[in-house]
CSV table of C-alpha atoms in Angstrom, one decimal:
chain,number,residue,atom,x,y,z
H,4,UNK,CA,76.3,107.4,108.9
H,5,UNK,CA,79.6,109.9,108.7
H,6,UNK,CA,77.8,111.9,105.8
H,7,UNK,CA,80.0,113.1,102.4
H,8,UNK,CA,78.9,114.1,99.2
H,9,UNK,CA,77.1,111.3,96.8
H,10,UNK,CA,78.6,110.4,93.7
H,11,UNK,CA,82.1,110.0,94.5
H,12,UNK,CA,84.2,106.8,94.1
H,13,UNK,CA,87.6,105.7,96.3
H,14,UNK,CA,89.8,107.3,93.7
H,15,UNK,CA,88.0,110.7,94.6
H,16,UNK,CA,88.1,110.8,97.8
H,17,UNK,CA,90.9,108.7,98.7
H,18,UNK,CA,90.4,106.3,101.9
H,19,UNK,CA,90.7,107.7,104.5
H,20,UNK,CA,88.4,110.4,104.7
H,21,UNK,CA,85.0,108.2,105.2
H,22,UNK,CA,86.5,106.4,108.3
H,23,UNK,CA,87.7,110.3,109.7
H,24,UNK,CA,83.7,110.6,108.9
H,25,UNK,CA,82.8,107.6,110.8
H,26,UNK,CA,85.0,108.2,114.0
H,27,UNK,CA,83.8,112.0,114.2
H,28,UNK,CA,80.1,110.2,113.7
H,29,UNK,CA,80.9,107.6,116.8
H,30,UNK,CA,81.1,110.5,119.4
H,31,UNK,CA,77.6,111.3,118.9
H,32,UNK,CA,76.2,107.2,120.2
H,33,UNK,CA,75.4,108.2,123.5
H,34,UNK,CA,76.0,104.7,125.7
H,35,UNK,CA,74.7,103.2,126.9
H,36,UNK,CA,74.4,101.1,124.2
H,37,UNK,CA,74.5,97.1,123.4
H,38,UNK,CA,76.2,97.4,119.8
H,39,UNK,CA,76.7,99.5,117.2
H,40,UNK,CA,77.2,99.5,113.4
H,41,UNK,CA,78.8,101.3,110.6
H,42,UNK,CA,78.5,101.1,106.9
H,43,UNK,CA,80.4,98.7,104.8
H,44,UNK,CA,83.7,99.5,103.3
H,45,UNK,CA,84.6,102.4,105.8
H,46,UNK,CA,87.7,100.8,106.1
H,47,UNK,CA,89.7,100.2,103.1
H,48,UNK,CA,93.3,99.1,104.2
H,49,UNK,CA,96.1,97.3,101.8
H,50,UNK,CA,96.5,93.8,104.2
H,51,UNK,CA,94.6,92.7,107.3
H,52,UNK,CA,92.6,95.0,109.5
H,53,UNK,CA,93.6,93.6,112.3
H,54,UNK,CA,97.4,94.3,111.5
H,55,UNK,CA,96.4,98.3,110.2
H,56,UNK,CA,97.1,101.3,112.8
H,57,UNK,CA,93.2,101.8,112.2
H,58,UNK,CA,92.3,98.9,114.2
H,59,UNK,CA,93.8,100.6,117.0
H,60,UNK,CA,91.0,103.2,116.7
H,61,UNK,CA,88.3,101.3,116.1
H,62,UNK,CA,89.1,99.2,119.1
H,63,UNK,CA,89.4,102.5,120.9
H,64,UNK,CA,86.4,103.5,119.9
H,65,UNK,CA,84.6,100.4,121.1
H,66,UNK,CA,85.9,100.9,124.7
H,67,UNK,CA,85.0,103.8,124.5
H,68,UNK,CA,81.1,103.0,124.1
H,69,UNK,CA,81.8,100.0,126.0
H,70,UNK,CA,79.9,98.0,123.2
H,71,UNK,CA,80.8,95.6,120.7
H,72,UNK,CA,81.1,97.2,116.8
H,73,UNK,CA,80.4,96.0,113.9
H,74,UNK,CA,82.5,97.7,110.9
H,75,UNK,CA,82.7,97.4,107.1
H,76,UNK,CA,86.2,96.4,106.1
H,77,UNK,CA,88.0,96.4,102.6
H,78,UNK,CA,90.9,95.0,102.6
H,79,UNK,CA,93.8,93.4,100.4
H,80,UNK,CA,94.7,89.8,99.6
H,81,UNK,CA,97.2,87.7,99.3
H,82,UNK,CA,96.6,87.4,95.9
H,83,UNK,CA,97.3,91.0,94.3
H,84,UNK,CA,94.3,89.9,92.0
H,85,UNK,CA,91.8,89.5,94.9
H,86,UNK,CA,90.2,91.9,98.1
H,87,UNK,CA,88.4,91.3,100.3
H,88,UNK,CA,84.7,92.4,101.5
H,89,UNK,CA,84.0,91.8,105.0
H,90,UNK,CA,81.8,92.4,108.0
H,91,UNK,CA,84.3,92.6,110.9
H,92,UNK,CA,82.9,92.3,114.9
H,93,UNK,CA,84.7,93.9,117.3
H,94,UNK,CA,84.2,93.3,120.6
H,95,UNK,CA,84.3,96.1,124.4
H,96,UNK,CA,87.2,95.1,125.2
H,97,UNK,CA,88.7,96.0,121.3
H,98,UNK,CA,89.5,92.6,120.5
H,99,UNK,CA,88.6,91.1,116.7
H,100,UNK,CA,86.4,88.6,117.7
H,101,UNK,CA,84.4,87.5,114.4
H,102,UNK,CA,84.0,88.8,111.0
H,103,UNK,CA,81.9,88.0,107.6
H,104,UNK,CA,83.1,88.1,104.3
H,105,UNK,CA,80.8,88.5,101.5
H,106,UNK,CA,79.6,86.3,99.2
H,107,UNK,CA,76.9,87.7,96.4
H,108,UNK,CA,79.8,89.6,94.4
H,109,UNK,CA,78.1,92.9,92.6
H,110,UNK,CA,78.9,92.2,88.6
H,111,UNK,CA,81.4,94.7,86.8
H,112,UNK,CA,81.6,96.2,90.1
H,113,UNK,CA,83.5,93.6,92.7
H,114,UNK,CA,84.1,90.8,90.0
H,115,UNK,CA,84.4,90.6,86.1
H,116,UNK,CA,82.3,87.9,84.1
H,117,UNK,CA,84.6,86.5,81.1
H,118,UNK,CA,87.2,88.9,82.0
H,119,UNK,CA,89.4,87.8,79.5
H,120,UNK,CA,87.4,88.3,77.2
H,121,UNK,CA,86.1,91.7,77.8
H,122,UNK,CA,90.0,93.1,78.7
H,123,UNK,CA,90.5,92.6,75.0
H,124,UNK,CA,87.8,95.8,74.4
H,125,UNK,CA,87.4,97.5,77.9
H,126,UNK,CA,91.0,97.7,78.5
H,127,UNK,CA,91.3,100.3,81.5
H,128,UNK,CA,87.5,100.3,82.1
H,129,UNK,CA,87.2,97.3,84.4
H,130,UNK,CA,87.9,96.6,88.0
H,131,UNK,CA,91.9,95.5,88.5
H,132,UNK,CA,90.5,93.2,91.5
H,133,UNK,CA,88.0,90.5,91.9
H,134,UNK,CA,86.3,89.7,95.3
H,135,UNK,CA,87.5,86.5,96.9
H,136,UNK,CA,84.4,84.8,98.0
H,137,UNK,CA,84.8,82.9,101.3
H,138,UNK,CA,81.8,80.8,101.7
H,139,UNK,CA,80.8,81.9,105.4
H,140,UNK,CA,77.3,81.4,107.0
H,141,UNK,CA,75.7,84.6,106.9
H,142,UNK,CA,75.9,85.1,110.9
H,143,UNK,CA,77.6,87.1,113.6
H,144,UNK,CA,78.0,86.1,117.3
H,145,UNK,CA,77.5,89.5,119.1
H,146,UNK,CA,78.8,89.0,123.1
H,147,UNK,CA,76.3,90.6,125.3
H,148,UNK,CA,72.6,90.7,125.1
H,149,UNK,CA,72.3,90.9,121.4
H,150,UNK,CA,73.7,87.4,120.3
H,151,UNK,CA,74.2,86.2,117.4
H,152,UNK,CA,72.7,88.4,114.1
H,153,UNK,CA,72.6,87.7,110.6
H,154,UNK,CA,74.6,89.5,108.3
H,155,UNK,CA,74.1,90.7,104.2
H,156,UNK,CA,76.2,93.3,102.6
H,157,UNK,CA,75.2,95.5,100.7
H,158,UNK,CA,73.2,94.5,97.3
H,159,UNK,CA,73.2,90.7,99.6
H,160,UNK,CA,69.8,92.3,101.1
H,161,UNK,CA,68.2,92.1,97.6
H,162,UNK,CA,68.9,88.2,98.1
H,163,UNK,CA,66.5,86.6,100.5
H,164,UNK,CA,68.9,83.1,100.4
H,165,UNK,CA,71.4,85.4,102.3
H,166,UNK,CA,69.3,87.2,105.0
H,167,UNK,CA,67.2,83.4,105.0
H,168,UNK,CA,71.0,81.1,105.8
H,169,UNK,CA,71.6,83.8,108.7
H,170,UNK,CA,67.8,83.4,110.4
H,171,UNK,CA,68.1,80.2,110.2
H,172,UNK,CA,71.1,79.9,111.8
H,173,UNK,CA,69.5,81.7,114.7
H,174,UNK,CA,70.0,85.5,113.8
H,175,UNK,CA,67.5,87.8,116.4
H,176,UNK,CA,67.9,90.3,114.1
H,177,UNK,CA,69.2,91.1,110.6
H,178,UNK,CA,72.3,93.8,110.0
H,179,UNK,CA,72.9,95.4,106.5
H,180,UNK,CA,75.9,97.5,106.1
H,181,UNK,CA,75.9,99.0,102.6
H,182,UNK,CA,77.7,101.8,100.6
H,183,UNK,CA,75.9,103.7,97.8
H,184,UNK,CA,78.0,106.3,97.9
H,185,UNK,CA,79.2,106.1,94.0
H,186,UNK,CA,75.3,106.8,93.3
H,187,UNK,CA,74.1,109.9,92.5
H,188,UNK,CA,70.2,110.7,93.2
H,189,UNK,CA,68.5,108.1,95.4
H,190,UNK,CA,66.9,105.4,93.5
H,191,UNK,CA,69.4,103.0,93.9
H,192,UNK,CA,69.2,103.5,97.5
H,193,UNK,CA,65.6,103.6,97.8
H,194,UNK,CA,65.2,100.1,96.2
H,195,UNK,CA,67.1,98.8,98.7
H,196,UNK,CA,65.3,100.5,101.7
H,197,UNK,CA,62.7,98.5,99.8
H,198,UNK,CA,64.6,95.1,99.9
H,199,UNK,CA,65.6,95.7,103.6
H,200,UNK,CA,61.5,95.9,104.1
H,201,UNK,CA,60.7,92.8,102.0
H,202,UNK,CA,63.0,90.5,104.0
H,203,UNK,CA,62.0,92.0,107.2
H,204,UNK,CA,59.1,90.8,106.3
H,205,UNK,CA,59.6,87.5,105.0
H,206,UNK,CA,62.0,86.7,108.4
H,207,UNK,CA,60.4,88.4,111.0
H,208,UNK,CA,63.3,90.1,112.0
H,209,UNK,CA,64.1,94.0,112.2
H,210,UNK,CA,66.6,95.2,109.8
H,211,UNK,CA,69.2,97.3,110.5
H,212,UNK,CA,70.4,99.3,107.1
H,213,UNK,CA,73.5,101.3,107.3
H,214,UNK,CA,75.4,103.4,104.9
H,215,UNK,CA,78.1,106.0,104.7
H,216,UNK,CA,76.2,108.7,102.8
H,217,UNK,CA,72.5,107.4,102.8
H,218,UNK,CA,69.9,105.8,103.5
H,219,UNK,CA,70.5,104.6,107.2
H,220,UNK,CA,67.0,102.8,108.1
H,221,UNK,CA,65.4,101.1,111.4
H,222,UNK,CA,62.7,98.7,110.1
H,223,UNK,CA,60.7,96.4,112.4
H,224,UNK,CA,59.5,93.3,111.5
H,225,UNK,CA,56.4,94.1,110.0
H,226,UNK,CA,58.3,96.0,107.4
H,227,UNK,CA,57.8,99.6,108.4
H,228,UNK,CA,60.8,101.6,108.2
H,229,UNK,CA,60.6,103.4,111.9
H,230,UNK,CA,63.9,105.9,111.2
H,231,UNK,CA,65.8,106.8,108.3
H,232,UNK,CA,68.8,109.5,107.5
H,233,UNK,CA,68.8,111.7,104.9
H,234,UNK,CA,71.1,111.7,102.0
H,235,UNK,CA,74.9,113.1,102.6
H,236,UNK,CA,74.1,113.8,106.4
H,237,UNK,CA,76.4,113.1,109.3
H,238,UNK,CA,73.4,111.4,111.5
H,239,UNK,CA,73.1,108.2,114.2
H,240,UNK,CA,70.2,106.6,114.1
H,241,UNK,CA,70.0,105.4,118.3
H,242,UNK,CA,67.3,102.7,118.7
H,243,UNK,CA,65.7,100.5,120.9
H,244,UNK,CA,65.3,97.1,118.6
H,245,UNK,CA,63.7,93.8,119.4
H,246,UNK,CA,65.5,90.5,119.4
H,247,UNK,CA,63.0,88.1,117.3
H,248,UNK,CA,63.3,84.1,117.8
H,249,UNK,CA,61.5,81.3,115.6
H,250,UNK,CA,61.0,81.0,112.2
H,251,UNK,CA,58.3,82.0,109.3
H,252,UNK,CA,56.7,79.9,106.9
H,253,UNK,CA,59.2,81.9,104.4
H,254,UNK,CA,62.4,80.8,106.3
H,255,UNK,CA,61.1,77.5,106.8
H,256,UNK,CA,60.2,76.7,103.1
H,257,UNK,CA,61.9,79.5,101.1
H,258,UNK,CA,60.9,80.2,97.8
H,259,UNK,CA,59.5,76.1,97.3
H,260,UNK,CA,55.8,76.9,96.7
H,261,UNK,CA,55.9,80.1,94.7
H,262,UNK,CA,58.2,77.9,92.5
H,263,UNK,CA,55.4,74.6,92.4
H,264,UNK,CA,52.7,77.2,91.9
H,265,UNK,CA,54.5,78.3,89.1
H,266,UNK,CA,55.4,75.2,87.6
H,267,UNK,CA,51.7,74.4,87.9
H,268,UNK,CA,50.7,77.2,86.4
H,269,UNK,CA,53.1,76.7,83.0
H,270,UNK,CA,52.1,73.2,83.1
H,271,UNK,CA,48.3,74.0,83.1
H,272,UNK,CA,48.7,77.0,80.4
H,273,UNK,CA,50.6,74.2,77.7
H,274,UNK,CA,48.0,71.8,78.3
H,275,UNK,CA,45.1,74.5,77.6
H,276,UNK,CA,46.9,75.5,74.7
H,277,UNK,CA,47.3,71.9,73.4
H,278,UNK,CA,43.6,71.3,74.2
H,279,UNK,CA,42.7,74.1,71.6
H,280,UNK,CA,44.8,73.1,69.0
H,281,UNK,CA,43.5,69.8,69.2
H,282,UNK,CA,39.9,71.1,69.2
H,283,UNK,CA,40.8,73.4,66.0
């Protein structure tokens, strides 16, 4: 978590001071260490990552640590009407060697319902840029001892389909990079602490939430949050975390019998109600 003042937006601060935040925050890992993770959209470049200066760092970085990273990359399209939102793995040696791109686009925020519509009243007020959705499985392939993970950015977490695709793909553990930063107070970002908990819970995996300006969280599978940052603070949360295999009920069925038990349940309530009018 490089720290910075909530409530500011990319046109505030401009892009490159959170990842100045985030490289200062990387000299205080203290290897050894078997990966480590920064928030998502750290990075904000105009094309590739791989082809910006700033990839040169990161992979500096992660020989550095000698440990593979995991960084939250924003970056331009092809289309001048799309970006990008992705998780991007980078590997000891500084080589790119996986990445995943969102898919669960935030509404009026990376994407604009009936935009054509609403540019005829909000003008200047919406996003130039839509998220390009690249339907990817929700999964990492970490080298080392940590293996593959699944992945959910940001407001993903509040999705259990997400964090559910990854686990069973075989993710030992579940990664959230996030960015709250344009919030002020901490609501926001204590709901999703919340979420994090919920599908710890659900998958039996430990959940690893982390953001530029807050909350950063360490929660196990059982759901108890075991290390969180503070708002605005420049902090590293350094954990040991364990590596979870198998499935739940949850992961194995998904949402299948609260949906039947509530099908039942408006099934039985129209019948009782037809039963009384009949009787009246």
């Amino acid at each position: 978590q490089g720290g910075g003042e909530q409530g500011t937006r990319k046109e505030d601060t401009g892009v490159e001071l959170p990842f100045q935040r985030h490289v200062q925050a990387n000299d205080l890992v203290e290897p050894p260490v078997d990966l480590v993770v920064w928030p998502e959209d750290v990075i904000d470049t105009s094309g590739p990552f791989v082809d910006h200066p700033w990839s040169e760092i990161v992979a500096d970085l992660a020989r550095e640590v000698q440990a593979p990273m995991v960084v939250g990359v924003v970056e331009g399209d092809p289309d001048p009407d799309r970006f990008r939102n992705a998780a991007v793995l980078v590997d000891a040696d500084g080589e790119v060697v996986d990445r995943y791109d969102k898919v669960h686009r935030v509404p009026f925020g990376e994407y604009v319902p009936l935009r054509s519509l609403l540019e005829t009243v909000a003008e200047d007020a919406l996003p130039d840029r839509d998220l390009r959705v690249v339907h990817d499985r929700g999964r990492l392939d970490v080298p080392g001892p940590v293996g593959r993970v699944a992945v959910a950015i940001s407001w993903e977490v509040f999705f259990a389909d997400r964090v559910r695709e990854g686990v069973e793909d075989g993710g030992r553990l579940v990664l959230n990079p996030t960015n709250g930063s344009s919030f002020t107070g901490t609501i926001v970002q204590t709901q999703q602490v919340a979420s994090s908990r919920l599908r710890a819970i659900e998958s039996g995996r430990w959940v690893l939430q982390v953001a530029p300006t807050g909350f950063t969280a360490v929660v196990d599978d059982d759901g108890d949050v075991l290390a969180r940052s503070a708002i605005s603070e420049v902090r590293v949360l350094q954990q040991d975390v364990r590596l979870r295999e198998g499935l739940t009920i949850y992961t194995r069925v998904g949402n299948a019998p609260a949906l039947l038990v509530a099908a039942v349940a408006l099934a039985a309530g129209l019948a009782w109600q037809r039963r009384l009018k009949r009787e009246g």
